[in-house]
Amino acid sequence: MDEQGAKPGKDLLDRTWDFFSSVRVATVLLFLIAVASIGGTLIEQEGMYSSSLPPEEFYPQRYGPVLGVLLLRTGMTHAYTSWWYLTLLFMIGASLVICSIERFVPLWRAVQQPNPAPDTGFVRRLKQQFAVPAASAESPYAKLAEVLRARRYLVIEQDGRLYADKGRWGRWGPYITHIGLILILIGAGMRAVPGAYMEQFIWVKDGEIVKVPGTDFYVESLGFEAEFYETGQPKSYRTHARVIDADGNVVKTHTISLNEPLSYSRVELYQSSYYTDPGKAQVAVIDRATGAEVGQITINLSQPEREYTAGEYRMAVLGYYPDFGLDADGKPTTRSSRVTNPGMVLEVTPPDGEPFTTWFFPLYPSMEFDPSNPVKFSTLSIDPVSTSGLKVKKDLGIPVIYLGLVVITFGAFATFYIAHRRYWAFTEDGVVIVGGWTNRNQGSFERETRQIAHLLDPERYAVGDEMEGEER
Amino acid sequence: MRRYPTYKRVTSAITLVLAVIWFGYVLLWPNTNATAGSGVPVGGQAPDFELTTVDGVTYRLSDLKGQAVMLNFFATWCSYCKTEMPVLEQAYQAYRDQGFLVLAIDLDESDLAITTFQKEYGLTFPIVVDRGSNVSQLYQIVPLPTSYFVDRDGIVRAKWTGAIDAGQLESILNLIL
C-alpha cells in the first residue's frame, strides 16, 4: 500500500480513507488492543474480584493509592467495556472494512471484468505455455473452448481472442474472512448496547421466588438437589425450577443442572453454586424441674415468628441473630445474612410465675447462660434448606459471533482450497498460443495444463502415467 | 484537485458519521456500561418502588415527593452499616422538621433480625424490607451500605457507598434539603 501523506487539497473524507486504509494504522490498532486485553486479563476486573469493598476503595487498597486511582480513572478496571476499548474495536472494524474495500474493488474489476485481449507478450510470459494447431480458420478456438468448458471453465471469446477462468471464489476468500471478523467484532461490540448483554448472579432458596435481574420475569426454586458418590465426591447438582412471567403465569418448568441451563426469552440460568443452611427446627420445651415436655414448637430459622406457644408457655422472640457472634464491644451481633449459627432471645411466660428472659441456640440447645431457668430446650430435628446459586447470562452478541465463525470457515475454505485458474489464448500463423496463470497450487495447474494440451495435440504433448486420474 | 472515487468517499462519510454517533453516545449518555460507574445515575429520576416495613406500613417513593429522602440500603450483618447507623439517626432527629427522611432498606432479612437491630441501635426512622431484593437490583446495589440522596423533586442528587460520617452527611444534605 502506498503511503499517501496529508497533501494539501485532500479533504476530510479523503484523509479519513487514507488513515483507515493504512496497514501501519491497522497494526498499531491491533497492538493497542492486544496491550489493553492483556491489561484487562492481569488486572482484576470490577465485579470479578473477591472482596465486598466498592471499586473506589478496593483498587487503591489493592494496587496502591496512585496506581489504583489511575486504573479507576482510565477504566482499566472494566477494560472490555470501557469507552476507549470499544472505540479501538470500532476503529479496527473501520480499518478492516476500508482496507478490504481498498483492495477488493480493483480486484473485483480485474476478476469479474477480465481483459480477454491483453498484450500478446503478456500471454507468452505466463508460466504455463502450450501451442496447438488452430481448429479452423473461422473458429480457431472451437476445440480448446470445448475442452475448457468440459472442465467447467467459463470461456469468453472476443475480438479474436479467448479467455477462460474458473475458481473465482478463491480470490474472494480473504474478503469473506474479513466479513466474518467484522461480524465477530459487531457481536463483541453488542455488549456495550444496553439490554444486549448481562451477567448476574442470584441466590434462590428452596421454594422462593426471585426476580431475574434485567428481565421482567421470576424464577422459583422447587427444590435443590445434590447427589454424591460414595467417596463423597459430588455427582450432580440440580435445581428444579420454573419461570413465572410478570402476570404470574408459570411459563416454563425445567431442571437446571450442569450443561442444562434454563433458557427463557434469551436469558440463560446456569447452576453455579449452592449452600445448605438449617431450615425448620423442631424444638421441645422441657420443664426443668420435672423433666416433662410441656410442648413442641417449629421454628423457621430463616423467618422466625414473633411468638410461639408450647403447651401453656408463651414465648416472645425479643431478638434474633441468624449468625450469632459478638462484636468488638462484646455485644451480640449477626456476622452474615446466613443461618449458620442462629441465636435468639426469648421472653418466656410460664402459666404460673414470672416471665423471664433466656437465650436459645437451636443448633446448640444445651448452651445456656442461666441454668436456673424453669424451662430448657431440646432440638429434636432440623430440616436443611438449600439455596441455589444461579448465574444469569444474556448475550445477544453470541449468535452474531457464531455466524461470524461460520463465515470465516467459508472464507478460509475458499482461500485455501479454491484456486483461481485463468487461460488466455491468441492465434498466430494458424497456431493457437495458450498461456495459463493460477494464484495457488502450481503443480496441479501444471498437470491440468498438460492434460488439456495432450487432448488437443496428443502427438506433441505426451501425458505420463502418473497423470492418470489426476483430474480434480 | 481530484477527489477519491465515490465509493471511497461514501465509506469514509459513513465511518465518520458512525464515529460521531459513537462518541456522542459515549460522552452524552451518563449511564452505560461503556462509561465508568454503575447504579442509578446522579442527576436522574430515582426509580420508583413500593416497600413495606415489618409492621406492615407501606412506603412508595413517589409519595414522598416534597421530602428530602436518604435511601439507605443496609443489612444487619454488615459492619459498616452498624458504624453509620448512629450518624443517620442523629441526622434524622436534627433535620426531620425540615422534611428530611431516612428510608432504610434492608436486604431481605428475617423480620426479627431487623427488629432486633432496630431496637439495639434505637432507630426511629422507617426500615422497609426488600423482599426478593428487587429494589436493590433496580438500584444496582453492590457494596453495603449504599445510600442514594433524593431531593424533593425525586431527583438523585448524590450516591454514597461505605460508612458515612456526620460531616460528609451534612455536606450532602445541603444538596437535597
XYZ file of C-alpha atoms in Angstrom:
649
model
C 0.000 0.000 0.000
C 1.462 3.277 -0.998
C 1.902 5.979 1.580
C -0.323 8.933 0.890
C 0.649 11.809 3.096
C -1.731 14.556 4.045
C -1.132 16.609 0.944
C -2.860 19.940 0.791
C -6.067 19.714 -1.160
C -7.189 16.432 0.345
C -10.387 16.948 2.221
C -11.607 15.223 5.396
C -13.216 12.314 3.558
C -10.067 11.539 1.554
C -7.914 11.781 4.661
C -10.251 9.513 6.609
C -9.853 6.983 3.833
C -6.058 7.320 3.875
C -5.966 6.856 7.638
C -8.066 3.734 7.817
C -6.653 2.131 4.668
C -3.151 2.262 6.120
C -1.753 -1.087 7.159
C 0.509 0.740 9.604
C -2.531 2.184 11.400
C -4.154 -1.255 11.473
C -1.014 -2.764 13.012
C -0.846 -0.073 15.703
C -4.534 -0.609 16.493
C -4.071 -4.371 16.812
C -1.088 -3.766 19.094
C -3.075 -1.401 21.338
C -5.974 -3.848 21.535
C -3.566 -6.631 22.469
C -1.983 -4.493 25.215
C -5.390 -3.461 26.604
C -6.613 -7.063 26.547
C -3.545 -8.270 28.401
C -4.061 -5.491 30.963
C -7.700 -6.444 31.335
C -6.667 -10.033 31.986
C -3.975 -9.205 34.524
C -5.896 -6.559 36.466
C -8.790 -7.891 38.497
C -11.913 -6.540 36.846
C -14.848 -4.893 38.575
C -17.387 -7.429 39.728
C -14.791 -10.215 39.438
C -12.619 -9.544 42.454
C -13.409 -11.397 45.655
C -13.976 -8.558 48.060
C -17.091 -6.769 49.215
C -15.360 -3.401 49.004
C -16.691 -0.940 46.434
C -14.332 -0.381 43.470
C -13.442 3.124 44.723
C -11.948 1.548 47.836
C -10.796 -1.804 46.526
C -8.394 -0.652 43.819
C -6.398 1.906 45.834
C -6.029 -0.772 48.504
C -5.018 -3.496 46.072
C -2.737 -1.534 43.747
C -1.664 1.392 45.912
C -3.175 4.885 46.043
C -1.593 6.211 42.835
C -1.905 3.225 40.510
C -5.286 2.262 41.970
C -6.826 5.651 41.247
C -5.146 5.718 37.842
C -6.666 2.348 36.967
C -10.103 3.518 38.102
C -9.876 6.805 36.191
C -8.680 5.175 32.973
C -11.314 2.476 33.120
C -8.737 -0.329 33.226
C -10.886 -1.785 36.000
C -13.559 -2.602 33.430
C -11.289 -2.749 30.400
C -13.519 -4.656 27.993
C -16.452 -2.305 28.411
C -14.505 0.925 28.716
C -15.243 3.586 26.129
C -11.692 3.583 24.746
C -11.546 -0.203 24.343
C -14.796 -0.195 22.422
C -13.514 2.788 20.433
C -10.422 0.755 19.497
C -12.699 -2.095 18.420
C -14.727 0.350 16.341
C -11.539 1.711 14.735
C -10.115 -1.725 13.923
C -13.521 -2.574 12.442
C -13.404 0.541 10.262
C -9.809 -0.254 9.297
C -10.777 -3.814 8.376
C -13.673 -2.625 6.209
C -11.719 0.122 4.484
C -8.549 -1.954 3.937
C -10.753 -4.665 2.441
C -12.561 -2.273 0.114
C -9.258 -0.666 -0.884
C -8.047 -3.994 -2.215
C -11.361 -5.578 -3.092
C -12.632 -3.052 -5.612
C -9.654 -3.206 -8.023
C -9.540 -6.981 -7.637
C -13.257 -7.282 -8.337
C -12.796 -5.341 -11.549
C -9.824 -7.466 -12.605
C -11.573 -10.746 -11.859
C -15.168 -10.048 -12.837
C -14.393 -7.890 -15.863
C -11.257 -9.558 -17.213
C -9.493 -8.234 -20.251
C -9.717 -11.073 -22.809
C -7.207 -9.403 -25.106
C -4.098 -8.396 -23.220
C -0.769 -7.797 -24.877
C 0.420 -10.999 -26.575
C 3.785 -10.578 -24.838
C 1.959 -10.895 -21.508
C 0.451 -14.216 -22.624
C 3.817 -15.511 -23.795
C 5.451 -14.663 -20.499
C 2.953 -16.698 -18.446
C 4.415 -19.725 -16.687
C 2.163 -22.337 -18.298
C 2.503 -22.447 -22.061
C 1.406 -24.641 -24.903
C 0.697 -24.187 -28.588
C -1.754 -26.249 -30.647
C -2.906 -26.001 -34.266
C -5.997 -23.876 -34.823
C -9.219 -25.896 -35.187
C -10.277 -23.986 -38.246
C -9.753 -20.603 -39.786
C -13.232 -19.329 -38.797
C -13.222 -20.581 -35.247
C -9.659 -21.381 -34.241
C -10.609 -21.913 -30.542
C -13.503 -24.369 -31.073
C -11.718 -27.429 -29.693
C -9.904 -25.559 -26.920
C -13.169 -23.945 -25.759
C -14.888 -27.331 -25.755
C -12.166 -28.935 -23.636
C -12.123 -25.984 -21.222
C -15.928 -25.930 -20.873
C -15.866 -29.653 -20.109
C -13.572 -28.746 -17.224
C -16.071 -26.152 -16.003
C -14.138 -23.150 -17.186
C -16.030 -20.005 -18.042
C -14.983 -19.246 -21.626
C -15.143 -15.826 -23.273
C -14.297 -15.423 -26.969
C -13.954 -11.817 -28.024
C -12.006 -9.821 -30.603
C -10.388 -12.991 -31.989
C -9.051 -13.871 -28.546
C -10.031 -16.433 -25.924
C -10.193 -16.012 -22.187
C -11.226 -18.750 -19.747
C -11.180 -18.968 -15.965
C -12.605 -20.903 -13.038
C -12.466 -20.747 -9.266
C -13.113 -17.023 -8.915
C -14.374 -17.678 -5.366
C -10.812 -18.466 -4.358
C -9.983 -14.795 -4.789
C -12.820 -13.665 -2.504
C -11.808 -15.963 0.364
C -9.794 -13.359 2.320
C -12.629 -10.831 1.988
C -15.216 -13.351 3.150
C -12.926 -13.982 6.141
C -12.847 -10.241 6.804
C -16.646 -10.089 6.773
C -16.621 -12.893 9.365
C -14.147 -10.949 11.512
C -16.318 -7.834 11.300
C -19.346 -9.904 12.378
C -17.355 -11.121 15.402
C -16.416 -7.533 16.235
C -20.064 -6.481 15.963
C -21.065 -9.402 18.180
C -18.475 -8.398 20.771
C -19.402 -4.717 20.494
C -23.050 -5.558 21.192
C -22.049 -5.982 24.838
C -21.985 -2.208 25.043
C -25.581 -1.938 23.838
C -27.910 -1.620 26.832
C -30.074 -4.702 27.190
C -27.993 -6.860 24.878
C -25.591 -8.202 27.462
C -25.873 -9.110 31.100
C -24.126 -11.340 33.579
C -25.544 -11.561 37.080
C -25.766 -13.932 39.976
C -28.815 -14.761 42.080
C -29.446 -16.904 45.132
C -32.743 -18.767 45.186
C -33.797 -20.557 48.330
C -35.937 -23.690 48.071
C -39.492 -22.553 47.484
C -38.532 -18.932 46.983
C -39.495 -16.761 44.009
C -36.782 -14.361 42.878
C -36.905 -11.757 40.151
C -34.362 -12.418 37.427
C -32.301 -9.225 37.157
C -32.603 -7.257 33.963
C -35.820 -9.031 32.972
C -39.485 -8.882 33.885
C -39.838 -12.496 34.913
C -39.243 -14.514 38.056
C -37.661 -17.850 38.822
C -38.996 -20.131 41.507
C -36.944 -22.925 43.007
C -38.985 -26.073 43.541
C -36.036 -27.580 45.361
C -32.308 -28.057 45.073
C -30.723 -31.496 44.965
C -27.111 -32.550 45.338
C -26.033 -36.107 44.645
C -22.740 -37.532 45.815
C -20.704 -40.609 45.028
C -19.883 -42.957 47.892
C -16.443 -41.387 48.057
C -18.057 -38.073 48.878
C -17.286 -36.503 45.547
C -20.126 -34.540 44.038
C -22.039 -36.343 41.317
C -24.549 -33.756 40.270
C -26.243 -30.556 41.362
C -29.754 -29.810 40.222
C -32.303 -27.106 40.782
C -35.874 -27.870 39.894
C -37.073 -24.512 38.737
C -39.897 -22.809 36.990
C -40.288 -19.481 35.322
C -43.118 -17.157 36.270
C -43.860 -14.221 33.998
C -44.857 -10.707 35.002
C -48.543 -11.684 35.086
C -47.879 -14.541 37.487
C -48.305 -17.395 34.975
C -45.968 -20.355 35.063
C -44.451 -20.340 31.583
C -41.687 -22.907 31.845
C -40.548 -25.735 34.096
C -37.022 -27.038 33.859
C -34.409 -28.853 35.897
C -31.223 -26.805 35.850
C -28.019 -28.793 36.033
C -24.525 -28.679 34.610
C -24.728 -28.029 30.857
C -28.506 -27.882 31.166
C -29.256 -24.209 31.745
C -32.764 -22.891 31.889
C -33.310 -20.738 28.869
C -36.157 -18.261 28.638
C -36.524 -15.209 26.406
C -32.812 -15.271 25.518
C -31.725 -15.300 29.138
C -29.973 -18.374 30.485
C -29.760 -19.522 34.089
C -26.811 -21.769 34.915
C -26.355 -23.916 38.008
C -23.359 -22.349 39.618
C -23.268 -22.775 43.371
C -25.307 -23.748 46.399
C -25.317 -23.822 50.160
C -27.408 -25.599 52.709
C -28.458 -23.981 55.961
C -30.642 -25.129 58.846
C -34.257 -24.540 57.839
C -37.040 -25.553 60.194
C -36.126 -26.609 63.713
C -38.428 -28.855 65.720
C -37.908 -27.909 69.351
C -39.215 -29.482 72.541
C -39.738 -27.220 75.561
C -38.986 -29.108 78.759
C -39.869 -28.300 82.358
C -36.542 -28.407 84.105
C -37.924 -29.457 87.474
C -39.979 -32.420 86.324
C -38.162 -33.200 83.074
C -41.526 -33.402 81.372
C -42.066 -31.994 77.899
C -44.511 -29.086 78.045
C -44.888 -28.790 74.277
C -43.175 -28.559 70.917
C -42.607 -25.646 68.602
C -41.440 -25.432 64.999
C -39.162 -22.510 64.255
C -38.496 -21.460 60.695
C -34.964 -20.241 61.196
C -34.914 -18.139 58.051
C -38.058 -16.271 59.138
C -38.983 -16.903 62.786
C -42.369 -15.893 64.192
C -42.601 -13.219 66.856
C -44.345 -15.518 69.261
C -44.546 -19.220 69.936
C -46.743 -21.218 72.240
C -45.717 -24.546 73.709
C -48.398 -26.013 75.906
C -49.288 -23.235 78.302
C -45.963 -21.464 77.870
C -45.894 -18.355 75.751
C -42.597 -17.297 74.220
C -41.948 -13.925 72.622
C -38.837 -13.575 70.455
C -37.102 -10.392 71.596
C -34.005 -10.705 69.489
C -32.801 -12.867 66.635
C -29.283 -13.288 65.228
C -29.116 -15.732 62.293
C -25.321 -15.934 62.544
C -24.668 -15.181 66.187
C -21.409 -13.609 67.228
C -20.049 -10.904 69.474
C -18.812 -7.597 68.136
C -15.762 -5.656 69.318
C -17.693 -4.277 72.307
C -18.825 -7.747 73.315
C -22.373 -7.053 72.169
C -24.332 -9.753 70.333
C -24.479 -9.281 66.589
C -25.009 -11.264 63.419
C -21.988 -11.886 61.265
C -23.639 -12.766 57.981
C -27.002 -12.999 56.293
C -26.909 -16.780 56.504
C -28.477 -19.003 59.126
C -25.217 -20.548 60.260
C -25.381 -20.159 63.996
C -28.809 -18.887 64.970
C -29.296 -17.410 68.390
C -32.467 -15.917 69.827
C -33.515 -14.063 72.925
C -36.831 -15.355 74.245
C -39.124 -13.941 76.835
C -40.883 -16.948 78.290
C -44.130 -16.518 80.168
C -44.914 -19.649 82.180
C -48.600 -20.357 83.037
C -47.785 -19.647 86.664
C -44.946 -17.461 87.701
C -42.908 -14.524 86.481
C -41.880 -14.035 82.840
C -38.157 -14.451 82.321
C -35.685 -13.887 79.502
C -33.367 -16.523 78.132
C -31.047 -17.182 75.210
C -31.699 -20.130 72.942
C -29.325 -21.519 70.324
C -31.257 -24.037 68.184
C -28.063 -25.736 66.970
C -26.595 -25.901 70.473
C -29.633 -26.187 72.785
C -27.539 -27.230 75.746
C -25.638 -23.959 75.713
C -27.281 -21.912 78.442
C -26.300 -18.699 80.137
C -28.596 -19.280 83.100
C -29.154 -22.928 84.034
C -31.579 -21.919 86.757
C -34.405 -21.097 84.313
C -37.539 -23.173 84.892
C -37.510 -24.438 81.266
C -34.919 -25.788 78.912
C -34.987 -26.537 75.229
C -34.156 -29.591 73.214
C -33.806 -29.509 69.453
C -35.390 -32.684 68.099
C -34.633 -32.203 64.419
C -33.546 -29.601 61.930
C -34.597 -29.734 58.297
C -31.952 -28.362 55.995
C -32.940 -25.787 53.419
C -30.817 -25.304 50.319
C -30.132 -22.135 48.441
C -29.116 -22.490 44.846
C -26.742 -20.038 43.215
C -27.660 -19.363 39.620
C -25.651 -17.433 37.084
C -27.857 -15.281 34.903
C -26.464 -14.721 31.437
C -27.734 -12.875 28.450
C -25.610 -12.194 25.390
C -27.389 -11.330 22.172
C -23.978 -10.997 20.510
C -23.303 -14.762 20.706
C -25.377 -15.762 17.626
C -23.678 -12.970 15.663
C -20.268 -14.263 16.765
C -21.189 -17.810 15.711
C -22.385 -16.540 12.346
C -19.037 -14.757 12.019
C -17.206 -18.028 12.745
C -19.215 -19.855 10.073
C -18.466 -17.104 7.547
C -14.748 -17.258 8.466
C -14.795 -21.018 7.859
C -16.236 -20.476 4.380
C -13.695 -17.744 3.746
C -10.804 -19.945 4.850
C -12.093 -22.805 2.697
C -12.303 -20.548 -0.355
C -8.868 -19.103 0.380
C -7.058 -22.404 0.782
C -8.935 -24.858 -1.424
C -10.247 -22.905 -4.390
C -7.585 -21.853 -6.878
C -8.336 -19.226 -9.471
C -7.105 -20.588 -12.818
C -7.053 -18.478 -15.941
C -6.057 -19.044 -19.588
C -5.517 -16.537 -22.333
C -5.142 -17.587 -25.955
C -4.392 -15.887 -29.245
C -3.682 -17.145 -32.771
C -0.569 -16.583 -34.768
C 0.001 -18.159 -38.194
C -2.669 -20.836 -37.687
C -1.312 -21.780 -34.250
C -3.214 -21.196 -31.038
C -0.845 -19.996 -28.314
C -2.163 -20.518 -24.806
C -0.807 -19.065 -21.554
C -2.063 -20.101 -18.130
C -1.979 -18.475 -14.680
C -3.114 -19.549 -11.238
C -2.892 -17.974 -7.778
C -2.116 -21.218 -5.949
C -1.289 -24.896 -6.333
C 1.022 -24.505 -9.327
C 1.742 -28.245 -9.561
C -1.861 -29.263 -10.039
C -2.407 -26.455 -12.533
C 0.647 -27.518 -14.487
C -0.718 -31.076 -14.760
C -4.129 -29.792 -15.856
C -2.475 -27.623 -18.495
C -0.523 -30.593 -19.847
C -3.665 -32.722 -19.953
C -5.500 -30.039 -21.914
C -2.555 -29.748 -24.272
C -2.471 -33.537 -24.624
C -6.161 -33.691 -25.524
C -5.665 -31.068 -28.223
C -2.354 -32.369 -29.643
C -1.573 -35.880 -28.322
C 1.487 -36.283 -30.514
C 3.275 -33.210 -29.332
C 2.189 -33.274 -25.696
C 2.538 -36.650 -24.037
C 0.960 -37.345 -20.700
C 2.863 -39.602 -18.362
C 1.344 -42.485 -16.447
C 1.340 -40.512 -13.252
C -1.263 -38.270 -14.828
C -3.963 -40.939 -14.795
C -6.846 -39.989 -12.593
C -5.254 -36.668 -11.832
C -8.219 -34.564 -12.873
C -9.863 -32.894 -9.900
C -7.810 18.710 -7.029
C -9.123 15.279 -7.897
C -11.061 13.568 -5.195
C -11.128 9.853 -4.465
C -13.842 7.791 -6.181
C -17.350 7.972 -4.782
C -17.309 4.563 -3.122
C -14.308 5.576 -1.028
C -15.806 8.924 -0.095
C -19.155 7.365 0.828
C -17.416 4.754 3.008
C -15.372 7.485 4.710
C -18.512 9.532 5.297
C -20.314 6.528 6.840
C -17.295 5.847 9.072
C -17.212 9.469 10.252
C -20.953 9.544 10.915
C -20.704 6.312 12.939
C -17.742 7.759 14.856
C -19.704 10.911 15.690
C -22.694 8.817 16.823
C -20.394 6.618 18.886
C -18.653 9.486 20.661
C -21.946 11.281 21.208
C -23.327 8.119 22.768
C -20.297 7.608 24.995
C -19.925 11.202 26.108
C -23.542 12.272 26.444
C -25.098 9.109 27.835
C -24.206 9.034 31.509
C -25.340 5.549 32.440
C -23.986 2.874 30.148
C -21.515 0.091 30.534
C -19.279 1.959 28.148
C -18.647 4.706 30.659
C -17.346 4.176 34.149
C -19.663 3.734 37.088
C -22.689 1.710 37.906
C -26.031 2.161 39.543
C -28.648 4.841 39.220
C -27.134 7.959 37.647
C -26.798 11.058 39.766
C -28.980 13.753 38.249
C -31.588 11.293 37.019
C -35.027 10.434 38.327
C -34.877 7.989 41.237
C -36.627 4.757 40.169
C -39.926 4.384 41.980
C -40.675 1.460 44.284
C -43.052 0.381 46.993
C -41.837 -1.488 50.070
C -43.288 -2.394 53.424
C -41.908 -2.306 56.951
C -42.050 -5.370 59.182
C -45.087 -3.749 60.829
C -46.901 -3.534 57.509
C -46.520 0.202 56.795
C -46.057 0.754 53.070
C -43.751 3.403 51.629
C -43.848 4.432 47.994
C -41.001 6.660 46.878
C -43.192 8.721 44.554
C -45.483 9.527 47.503
C -42.517 11.058 49.315
C -42.113 13.960 46.873
C -41.684 17.177 48.763
C -39.402 15.462 51.248
C -35.657 15.040 51.020
C -35.081 11.301 51.211
C -31.965 9.335 52.007
C -32.345 5.763 50.731
C -30.009 3.693 52.871
C -29.503 0.135 51.634
C -28.196 -1.958 54.528
C -28.180 -5.330 56.245
C -27.913 -6.158 59.918
C -24.788 -8.256 59.388
C -22.865 -5.505 57.622
C -20.416 -3.879 59.982
C -20.058 -0.574 58.080
C -23.851 -0.270 58.247
C -23.665 -0.558 62.022
C -20.999 2.127 62.104
C -23.095 4.679 60.264
C -26.485 3.963 61.877
C -25.964 6.366 64.842
C -24.968 9.092 62.347
C -28.135 8.512 60.348
C -30.307 8.530 63.450
C -28.748 11.786 64.645
C -29.235 13.490 61.289
C -32.809 12.243 61.109
C -33.568 13.714 64.524
C -31.895 17.003 63.628
C -33.493 17.574 60.217
C -36.798 15.714 60.192
C -38.584 19.006 60.879
C -37.158 20.338 57.629
C -38.617 17.443 55.690
C -35.697 15.014 55.839
C -36.499 11.326 55.846
C -34.160 8.396 56.188
C -35.698 5.365 54.493
C -33.557 2.386 55.380
C -33.942 -0.560 53.021
C -32.997 -3.941 54.429
C -31.730 -6.567 52.007
C -34.204 -9.358 52.562
C -33.571 -10.494 56.130
C -35.922 -12.056 58.608
C -38.324 -9.677 60.355
C -36.893 -10.489 63.741
C -33.305 -9.868 62.706
C -34.434 -6.398 61.610
C -36.445 -5.544 64.726
C -33.579 -6.769 66.908
C -31.209 -4.463 65.048
C -33.669 -1.574 65.158
C -34.066 -1.884 68.934
C -30.381 -2.271 69.534
C -29.467 0.928 67.721
C -32.601 2.811 68.797
C -33.557 3.667 65.224
C -36.658 5.799 64.824
C -36.678 6.197 61.039
C -38.646 3.682 58.991
C -36.975 0.445 57.858
C -38.554 -1.295 54.893
C -37.676 -4.797 53.747
C -36.641 -5.505 50.176
C -38.128 -8.993 49.873
C -36.612 -10.724 46.854
C -34.046 -7.918 46.546
C -35.871 -6.405 43.574
C -35.338 -2.787 44.628
C -31.637 -3.318 45.337
C -31.376 -4.821 41.857
C -33.188 -1.812 40.454
C -30.674 0.470 42.175
C -27.796 -1.903 41.283
C -26.560 -2.130 44.835
C -23.233 -3.940 45.088
C -21.450 -2.920 48.289
C -23.266 -2.278 51.562
C -24.078 0.231 52.784
C -25.011 2.284 49.735
C -27.083 5.428 50.073
C -28.886 7.472 47.461
C -29.883 11.028 48.251
C -33.115 12.041 46.552
C -34.227 15.669 46.537
C -37.755 16.993 46.997
C -38.481 16.559 43.272
C -37.454 12.906 43.225
C -34.089 13.527 41.536
C -30.997 11.615 42.716
C -28.519 14.236 43.903
C -25.780 12.050 45.373
C -24.704 8.482 45.941
C -22.546 7.270 48.802
C -21.018 3.845 49.319
C -19.444 2.746 52.577
C -19.969 4.188 56.031
C -20.716 7.902 56.038
C -19.649 10.221 58.859
C -21.514 13.212 60.249
C -19.512 15.800 58.309
C -19.919 14.041 54.972
C -23.637 13.539 55.576
C -24.026 17.190 56.498
C -22.489 18.399 53.257
C -24.614 16.045 51.141
C -27.765 17.080 52.993
C -27.126 20.639 51.822
C -27.708 19.350 48.287
C -31.152 17.948 48.953
C -32.617 19.948 51.824
